[in-house]
mmCIF file of C-alpha atoms in Angstrom:
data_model
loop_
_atom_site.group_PDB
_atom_site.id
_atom_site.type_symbol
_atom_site.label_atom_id
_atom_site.label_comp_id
_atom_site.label_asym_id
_atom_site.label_seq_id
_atom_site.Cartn_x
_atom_site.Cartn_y
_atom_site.Cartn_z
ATOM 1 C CA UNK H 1 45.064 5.124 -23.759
ATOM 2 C CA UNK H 2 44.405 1.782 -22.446
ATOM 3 C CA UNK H 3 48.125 0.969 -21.098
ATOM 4 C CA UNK H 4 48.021 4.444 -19.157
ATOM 5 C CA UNK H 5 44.385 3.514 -17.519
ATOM 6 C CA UNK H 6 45.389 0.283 -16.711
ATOM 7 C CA UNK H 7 48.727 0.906 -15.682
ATOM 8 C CA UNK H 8 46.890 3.557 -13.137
ATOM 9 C CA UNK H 9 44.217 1.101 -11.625
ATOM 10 C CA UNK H 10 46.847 -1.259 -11.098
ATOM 11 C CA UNK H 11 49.076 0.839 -9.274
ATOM 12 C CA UNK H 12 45.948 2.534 -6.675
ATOM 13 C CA UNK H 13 44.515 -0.966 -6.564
ATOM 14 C CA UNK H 14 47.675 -2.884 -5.742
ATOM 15 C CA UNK H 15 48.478 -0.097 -2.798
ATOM 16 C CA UNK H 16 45.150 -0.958 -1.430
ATOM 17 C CA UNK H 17 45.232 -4.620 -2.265
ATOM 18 C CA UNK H 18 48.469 -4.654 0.305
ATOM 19 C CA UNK H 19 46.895 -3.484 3.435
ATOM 20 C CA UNK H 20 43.256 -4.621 2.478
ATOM 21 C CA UNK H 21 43.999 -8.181 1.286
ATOM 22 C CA UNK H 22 42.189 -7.546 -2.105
ATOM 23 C CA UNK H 23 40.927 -5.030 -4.623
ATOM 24 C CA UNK H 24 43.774 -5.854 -7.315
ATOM 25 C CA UNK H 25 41.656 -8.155 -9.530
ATOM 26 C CA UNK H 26 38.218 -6.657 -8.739
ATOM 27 C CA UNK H 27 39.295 -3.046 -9.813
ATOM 28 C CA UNK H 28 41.789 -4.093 -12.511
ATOM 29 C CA UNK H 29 39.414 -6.941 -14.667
ATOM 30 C CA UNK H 30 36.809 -4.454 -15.439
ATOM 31 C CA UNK H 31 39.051 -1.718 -16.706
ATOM 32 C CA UNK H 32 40.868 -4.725 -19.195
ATOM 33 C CA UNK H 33 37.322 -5.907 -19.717
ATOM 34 C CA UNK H 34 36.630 -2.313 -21.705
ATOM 35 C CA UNK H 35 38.921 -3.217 -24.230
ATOM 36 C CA UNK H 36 38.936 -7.160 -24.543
ATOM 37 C CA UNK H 37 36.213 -10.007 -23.929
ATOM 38 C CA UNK H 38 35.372 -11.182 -20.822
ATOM 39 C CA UNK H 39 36.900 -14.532 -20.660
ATOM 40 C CA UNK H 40 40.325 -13.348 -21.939
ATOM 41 C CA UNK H 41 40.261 -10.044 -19.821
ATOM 42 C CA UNK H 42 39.882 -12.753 -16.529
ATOM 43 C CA UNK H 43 42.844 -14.207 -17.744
ATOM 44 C CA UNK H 44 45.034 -11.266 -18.519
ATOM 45 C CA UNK H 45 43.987 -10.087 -14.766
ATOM 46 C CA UNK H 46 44.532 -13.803 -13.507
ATOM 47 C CA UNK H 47 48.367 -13.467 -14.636
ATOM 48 C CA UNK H 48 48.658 -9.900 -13.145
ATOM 49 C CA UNK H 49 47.166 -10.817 -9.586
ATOM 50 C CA UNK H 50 49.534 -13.713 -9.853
ATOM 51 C CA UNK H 51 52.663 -11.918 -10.221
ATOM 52 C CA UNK H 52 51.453 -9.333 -7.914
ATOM 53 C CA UNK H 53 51.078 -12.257 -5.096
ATOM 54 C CA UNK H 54 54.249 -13.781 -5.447
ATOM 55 C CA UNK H 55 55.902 -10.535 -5.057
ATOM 56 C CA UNK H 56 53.872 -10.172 -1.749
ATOM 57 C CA UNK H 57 54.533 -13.599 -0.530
ATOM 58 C CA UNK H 58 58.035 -12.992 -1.400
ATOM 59 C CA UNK H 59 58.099 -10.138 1.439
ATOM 60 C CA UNK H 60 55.987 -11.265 3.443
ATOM 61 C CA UNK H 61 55.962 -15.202 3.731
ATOM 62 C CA UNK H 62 57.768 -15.951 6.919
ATOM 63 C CA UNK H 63 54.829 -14.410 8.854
ATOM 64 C CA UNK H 64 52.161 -16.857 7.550
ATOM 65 C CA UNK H 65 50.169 -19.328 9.969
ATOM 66 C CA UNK H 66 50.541 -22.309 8.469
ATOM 67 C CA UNK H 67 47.520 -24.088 10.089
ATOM 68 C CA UNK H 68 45.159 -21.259 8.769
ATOM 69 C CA UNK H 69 46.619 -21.673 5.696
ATOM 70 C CA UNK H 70 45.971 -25.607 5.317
ATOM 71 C CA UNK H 71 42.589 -25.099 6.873
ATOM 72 C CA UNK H 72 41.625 -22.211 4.571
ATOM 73 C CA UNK H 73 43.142 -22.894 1.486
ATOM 74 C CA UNK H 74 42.302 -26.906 1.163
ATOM 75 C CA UNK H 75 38.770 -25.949 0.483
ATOM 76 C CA UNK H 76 39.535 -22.754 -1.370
ATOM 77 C CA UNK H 77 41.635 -24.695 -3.822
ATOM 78 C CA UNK H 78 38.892 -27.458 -4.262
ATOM 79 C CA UNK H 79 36.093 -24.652 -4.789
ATOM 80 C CA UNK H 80 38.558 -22.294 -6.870
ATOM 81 C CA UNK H 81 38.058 -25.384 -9.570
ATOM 82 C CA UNK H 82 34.765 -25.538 -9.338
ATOM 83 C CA UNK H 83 34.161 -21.841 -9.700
ATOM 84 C CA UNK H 84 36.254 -21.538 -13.097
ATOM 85 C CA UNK H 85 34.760 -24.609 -14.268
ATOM 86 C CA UNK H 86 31.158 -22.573 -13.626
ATOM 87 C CA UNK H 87 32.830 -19.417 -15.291
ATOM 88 C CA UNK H 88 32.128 -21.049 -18.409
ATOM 89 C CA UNK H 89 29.201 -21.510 -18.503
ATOM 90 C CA UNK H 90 28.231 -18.533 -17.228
ATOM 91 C CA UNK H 91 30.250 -16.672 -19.909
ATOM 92 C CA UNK H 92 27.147 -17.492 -22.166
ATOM 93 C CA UNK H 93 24.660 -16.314 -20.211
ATOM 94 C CA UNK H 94 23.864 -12.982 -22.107
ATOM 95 C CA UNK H 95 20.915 -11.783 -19.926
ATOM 96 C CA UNK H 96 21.813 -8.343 -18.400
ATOM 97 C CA UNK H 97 20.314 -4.940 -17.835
ATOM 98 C CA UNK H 98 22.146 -2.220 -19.163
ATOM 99 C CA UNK H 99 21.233 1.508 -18.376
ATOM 100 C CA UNK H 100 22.767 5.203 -18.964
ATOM 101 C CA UNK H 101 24.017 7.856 -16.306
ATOM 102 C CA UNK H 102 25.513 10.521 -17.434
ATOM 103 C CA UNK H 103 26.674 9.363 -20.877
ATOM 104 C CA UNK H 104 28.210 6.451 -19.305
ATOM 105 C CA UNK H 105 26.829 3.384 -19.902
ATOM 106 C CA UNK H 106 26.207 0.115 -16.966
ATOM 107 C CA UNK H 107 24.920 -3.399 -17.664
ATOM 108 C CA UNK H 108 23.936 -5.025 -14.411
ATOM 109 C CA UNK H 109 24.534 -9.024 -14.769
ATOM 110 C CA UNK H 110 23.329 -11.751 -12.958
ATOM 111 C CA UNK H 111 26.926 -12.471 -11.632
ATOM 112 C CA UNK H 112 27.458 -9.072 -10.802
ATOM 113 C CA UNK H 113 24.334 -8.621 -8.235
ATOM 114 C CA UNK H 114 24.577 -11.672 -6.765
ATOM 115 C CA UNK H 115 28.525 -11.762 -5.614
ATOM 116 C CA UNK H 116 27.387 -7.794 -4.696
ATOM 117 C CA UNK H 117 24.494 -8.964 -2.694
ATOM 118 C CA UNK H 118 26.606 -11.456 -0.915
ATOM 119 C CA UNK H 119 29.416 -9.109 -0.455
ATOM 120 C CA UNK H 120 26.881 -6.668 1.500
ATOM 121 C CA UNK H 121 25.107 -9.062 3.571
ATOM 122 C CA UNK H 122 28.323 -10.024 4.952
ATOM 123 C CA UNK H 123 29.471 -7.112 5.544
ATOM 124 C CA UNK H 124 26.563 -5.742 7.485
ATOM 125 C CA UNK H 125 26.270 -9.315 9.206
ATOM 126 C CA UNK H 126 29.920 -8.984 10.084
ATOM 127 C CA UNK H 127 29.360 -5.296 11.603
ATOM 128 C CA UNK H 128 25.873 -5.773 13.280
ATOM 129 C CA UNK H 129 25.943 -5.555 17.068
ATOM 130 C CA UNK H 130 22.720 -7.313 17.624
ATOM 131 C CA UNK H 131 23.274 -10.257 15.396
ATOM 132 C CA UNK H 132 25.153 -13.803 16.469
ATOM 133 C CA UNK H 133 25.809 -14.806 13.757
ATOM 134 C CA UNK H 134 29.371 -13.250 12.802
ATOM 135 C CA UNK H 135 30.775 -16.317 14.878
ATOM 136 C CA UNK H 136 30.239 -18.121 11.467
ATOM 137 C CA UNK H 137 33.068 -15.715 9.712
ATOM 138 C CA UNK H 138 35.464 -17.788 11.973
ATOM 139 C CA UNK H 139 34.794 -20.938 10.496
ATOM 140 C CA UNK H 140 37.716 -21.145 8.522
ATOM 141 C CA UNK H 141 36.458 -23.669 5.825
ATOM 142 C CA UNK H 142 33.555 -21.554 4.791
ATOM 143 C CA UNK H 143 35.983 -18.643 4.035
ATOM 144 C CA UNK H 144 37.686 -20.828 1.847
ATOM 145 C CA UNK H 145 34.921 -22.094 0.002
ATOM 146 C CA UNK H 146 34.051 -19.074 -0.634
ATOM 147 C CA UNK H 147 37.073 -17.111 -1.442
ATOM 148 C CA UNK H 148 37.911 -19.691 -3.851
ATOM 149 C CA UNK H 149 34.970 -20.619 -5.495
ATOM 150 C CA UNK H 150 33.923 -16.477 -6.305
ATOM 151 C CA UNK H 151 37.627 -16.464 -7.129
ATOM 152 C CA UNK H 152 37.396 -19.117 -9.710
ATOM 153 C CA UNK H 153 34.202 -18.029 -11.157
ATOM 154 C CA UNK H 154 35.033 -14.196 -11.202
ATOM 155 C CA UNK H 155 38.352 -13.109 -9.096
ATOM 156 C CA UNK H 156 36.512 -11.874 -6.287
ATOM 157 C CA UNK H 157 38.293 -14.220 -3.870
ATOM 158 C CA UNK H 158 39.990 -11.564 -1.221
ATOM 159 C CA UNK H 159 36.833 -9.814 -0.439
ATOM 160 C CA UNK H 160 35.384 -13.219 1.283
ATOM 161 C CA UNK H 161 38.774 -13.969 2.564
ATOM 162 C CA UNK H 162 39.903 -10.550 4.069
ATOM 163 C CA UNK H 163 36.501 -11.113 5.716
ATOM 164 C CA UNK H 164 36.976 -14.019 6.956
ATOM 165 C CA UNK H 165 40.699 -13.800 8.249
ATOM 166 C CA UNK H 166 40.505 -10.433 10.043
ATOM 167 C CA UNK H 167 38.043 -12.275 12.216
ATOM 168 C CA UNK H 168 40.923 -14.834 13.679
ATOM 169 C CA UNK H 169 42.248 -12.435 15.959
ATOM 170 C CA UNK H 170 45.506 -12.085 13.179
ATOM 171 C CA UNK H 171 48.409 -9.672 13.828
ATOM 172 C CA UNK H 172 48.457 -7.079 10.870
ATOM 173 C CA UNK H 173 51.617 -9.177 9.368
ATOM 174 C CA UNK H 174 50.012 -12.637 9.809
ATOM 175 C CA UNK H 175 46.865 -11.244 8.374
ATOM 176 C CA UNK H 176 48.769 -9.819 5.575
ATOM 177 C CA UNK H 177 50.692 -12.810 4.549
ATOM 178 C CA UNK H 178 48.496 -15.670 5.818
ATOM 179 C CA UNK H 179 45.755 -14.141 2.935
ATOM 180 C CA UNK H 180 48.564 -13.659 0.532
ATOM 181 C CA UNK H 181 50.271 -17.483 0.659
ATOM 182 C CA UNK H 182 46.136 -18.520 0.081
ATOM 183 C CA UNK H 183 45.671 -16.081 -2.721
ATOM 184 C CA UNK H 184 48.993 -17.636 -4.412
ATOM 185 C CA UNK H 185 47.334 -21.503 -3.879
ATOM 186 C CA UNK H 186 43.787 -20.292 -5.421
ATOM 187 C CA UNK H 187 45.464 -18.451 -8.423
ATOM 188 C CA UNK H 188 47.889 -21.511 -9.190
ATOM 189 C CA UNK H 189 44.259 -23.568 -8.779
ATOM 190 C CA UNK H 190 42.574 -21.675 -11.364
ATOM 191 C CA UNK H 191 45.154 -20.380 -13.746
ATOM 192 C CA UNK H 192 45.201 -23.584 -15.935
ATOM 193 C CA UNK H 193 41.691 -23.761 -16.260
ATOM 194 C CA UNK H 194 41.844 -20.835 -18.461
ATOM 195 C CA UNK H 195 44.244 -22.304 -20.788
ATOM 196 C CA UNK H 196 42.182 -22.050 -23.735
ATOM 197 C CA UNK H 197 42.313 -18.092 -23.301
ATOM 198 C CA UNK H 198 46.065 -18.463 -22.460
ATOM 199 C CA UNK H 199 47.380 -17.696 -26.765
ATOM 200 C CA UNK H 200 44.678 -14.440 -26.826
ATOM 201 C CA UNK H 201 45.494 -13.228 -23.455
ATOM 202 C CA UNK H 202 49.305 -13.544 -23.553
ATOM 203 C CA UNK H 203 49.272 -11.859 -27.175
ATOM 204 C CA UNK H 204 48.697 -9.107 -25.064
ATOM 205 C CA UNK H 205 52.406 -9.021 -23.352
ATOM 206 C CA UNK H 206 52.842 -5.162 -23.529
ATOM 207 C CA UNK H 207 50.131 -4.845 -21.574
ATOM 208 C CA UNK H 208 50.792 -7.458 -19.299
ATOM 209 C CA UNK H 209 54.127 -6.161 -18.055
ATOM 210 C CA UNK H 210 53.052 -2.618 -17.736
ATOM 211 C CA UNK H 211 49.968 -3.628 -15.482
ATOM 212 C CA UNK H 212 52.388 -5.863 -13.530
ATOM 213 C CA UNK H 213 54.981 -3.340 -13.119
ATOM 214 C CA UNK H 214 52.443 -0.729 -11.753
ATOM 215 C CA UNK H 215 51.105 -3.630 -9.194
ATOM 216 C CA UNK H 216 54.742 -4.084 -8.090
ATOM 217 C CA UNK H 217 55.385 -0.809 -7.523
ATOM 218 C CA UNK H 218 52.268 -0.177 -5.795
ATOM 219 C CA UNK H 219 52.940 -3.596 -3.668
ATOM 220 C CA UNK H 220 56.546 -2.332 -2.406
ATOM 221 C CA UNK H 221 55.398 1.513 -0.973
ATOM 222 C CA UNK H 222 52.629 -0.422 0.714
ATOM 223 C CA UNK H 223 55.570 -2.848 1.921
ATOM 224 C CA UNK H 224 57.269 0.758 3.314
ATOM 225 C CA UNK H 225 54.639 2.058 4.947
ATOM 226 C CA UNK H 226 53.498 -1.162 6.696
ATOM 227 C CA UNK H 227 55.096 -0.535 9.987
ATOM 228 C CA UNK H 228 53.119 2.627 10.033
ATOM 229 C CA UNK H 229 49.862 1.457 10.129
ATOM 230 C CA UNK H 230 47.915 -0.745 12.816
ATOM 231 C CA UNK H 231 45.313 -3.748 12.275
ATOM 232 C CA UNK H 232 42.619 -1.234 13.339
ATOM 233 C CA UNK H 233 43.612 0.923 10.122
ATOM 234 C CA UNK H 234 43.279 -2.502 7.906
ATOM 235 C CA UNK H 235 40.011 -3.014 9.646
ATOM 236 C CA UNK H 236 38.590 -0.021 8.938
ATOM 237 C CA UNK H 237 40.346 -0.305 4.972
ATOM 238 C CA UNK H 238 38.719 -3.511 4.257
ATOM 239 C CA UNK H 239 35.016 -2.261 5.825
ATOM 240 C CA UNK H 240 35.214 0.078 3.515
ATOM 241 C CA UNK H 241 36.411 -1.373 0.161
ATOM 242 C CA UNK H 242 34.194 -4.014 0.898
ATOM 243 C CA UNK H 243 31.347 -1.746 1.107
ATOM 244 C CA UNK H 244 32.228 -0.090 -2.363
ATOM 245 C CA UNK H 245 32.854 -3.019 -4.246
ATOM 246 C CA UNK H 246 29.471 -4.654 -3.097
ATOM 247 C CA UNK H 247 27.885 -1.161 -4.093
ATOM 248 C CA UNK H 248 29.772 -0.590 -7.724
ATOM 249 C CA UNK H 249 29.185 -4.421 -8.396
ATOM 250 C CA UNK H 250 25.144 -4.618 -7.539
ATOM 251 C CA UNK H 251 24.962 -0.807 -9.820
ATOM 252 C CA UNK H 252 27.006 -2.460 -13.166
ATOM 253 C CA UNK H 253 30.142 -0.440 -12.822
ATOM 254 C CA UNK H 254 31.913 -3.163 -12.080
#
C-alpha cells in the first residue's frame, strides 16, 4: 500500500514541483512520515528531492543566472546547516495538539504552525497592493536564508525560494533552473547532516527507487509541456500551492 501512495504523491508533486519550484518534499515527507519516524522519513525524502533535482538541473542548467545563484545560494547553504543542525533538536520536542475530523486524525506541531504562519504572511505580503514592503522579497540574501535554513530544519526550502525568485523579474526558464541549481547546493548542504539516519533510511531502497522513478517521470512531462506554459501560469501555480501548503501545514495535515 505504501509504495503505490508514495509512488502517486511523488509523481503529482514532482509535475507541480517543475513549474512551481517546490512541492516535491513538502507533499512527499508526510506521506513517508505515515509509515516511518520522522527523522528517517526527512532523510528518505532528502535522497528523493535530490535525485529529482539533478534530473532537473540536468535539463535545465544552461539557463541558470549565475550571479543569483552565488548571491542566493551562499547564504542558503550556510543557513541549510544551521537548520538541520536545529532539526535535532527539535525532533524531541513532543508537544503537539492532535485532533479528529472525520476519522482522520491531525497533530498540529510547533514546527508545523510556525513555517505555515510564515508561509502565509508572505504570501499575502507578497500579493497586497497597499503594502511596501514586497520590495524586501528582492533581497536576494534573505531568500536564501530562508530557503535554506526551513530547508535544513524541515524541507520546506522552495516555498521561500519560489517566492523570492519570481520577484527578480526571471524568464520562466531562468526561474526554473536558477531555483533548481540552488535546490541542488542546499540538498548537498544538508544531506550529510543526516548521516546518522543514512543505514535506516537507505534500508528502505525499494522504496526509494520507486518514489524516485515516479518524481522522474513526473519531472520529464513537465519538461514537455514547458514551452506551453508562460511565467504568468507559474505565477499564478506557485500563489496557489503556496497558499495550500501554508493552510494544510498551520491545520496538521501536513
Amino acid at each position: 500500500m505504501e509504495f503505490v501512495l508514495v509512488a502517486g504523491v511523488a509523481f503529482s508533486a514532482s509535475l507541480l514541483t517543475f513549474f512551481s519550484g517546490f512541492g516535491l518534499g513538502t507533499l512527499l515527507m508526510p506521506i513517508i512520515a505515515l509509515f516511518f519516524p520522522l527523522p528517517i522519513a526527512i532523510a528518505i525524502t532528502a535522497l528523493v528531492h535530490f535525485s529529482n533535482n539533478l534530473l532537473k538541473f540536468s535539463l535545465l542548467a544552461r539557463y541558470s543566472n549565475y550571479a543569483i545563484l552565488v548571491r542566493f545560494g551562499l547564504p542558503a547553504v550556510l543557513f541549510a546547516l544551521l537548520g538541520a543542525w536545529c532539526l535535532e533538536g527539535l525532533s524531541e520536542w513532543k508537544w503537539g495538539l492532535t485532533y479528529t475530523f472525520f476519522d482522520f486524525t491531525f497533530t498540529i506541531t510547533p514546527l508545523k504552525l510556525i513555517i505555515g504562519l510564515v508561509i502565509a504572511l508572505f504570501l499575502v505580503i507578497e500579493s497586497s497592493t497597499t503594502l511596501h514592503v514586497p520590495n524586501a522579497f528582492k533581497k536576494l540574501w534573505l531568500g536564501g536564508a530562508l530557503s535554506g535554513f526551513f530547508g535544513g530544519l524541515s524541507g520546506h526550502q522552495g516555498a521561500f525560494r519560489s517566492l523570492f525568485l519570481t520577484q527578480n523579474a526571471l524568464s520562466k526558464e531562468v526561474f526554473l533552473a536558477t531555483g533548481v541549481s540552488i535546490a541542488v547546493i542546499v540538498d548537498l548542504s544538508r544531506l550529510s547532516l543526516y548521516a546518522k539516519h543514512w543505514e535506516s533510511a537507505l534500508a528502505q531502497w525499494e522504496l526509494i527507487a520507486i518514489a524516485t522513478l515516479s518524481a522522474f517521470l513526473g519531472t520529464l512531462i513537465g519538461k514537455f509541456f514547458l514551452k506551453k506554459v508562460s511565467i504568468e501560469f507559474i505565477r499564478f501555480i506557485i500563489a496557489w500551492m503556496l497558499g495550500i501548503v501554508a493552510f494544510l501545514l498551520i491545520v496538521g495535515v501536513l
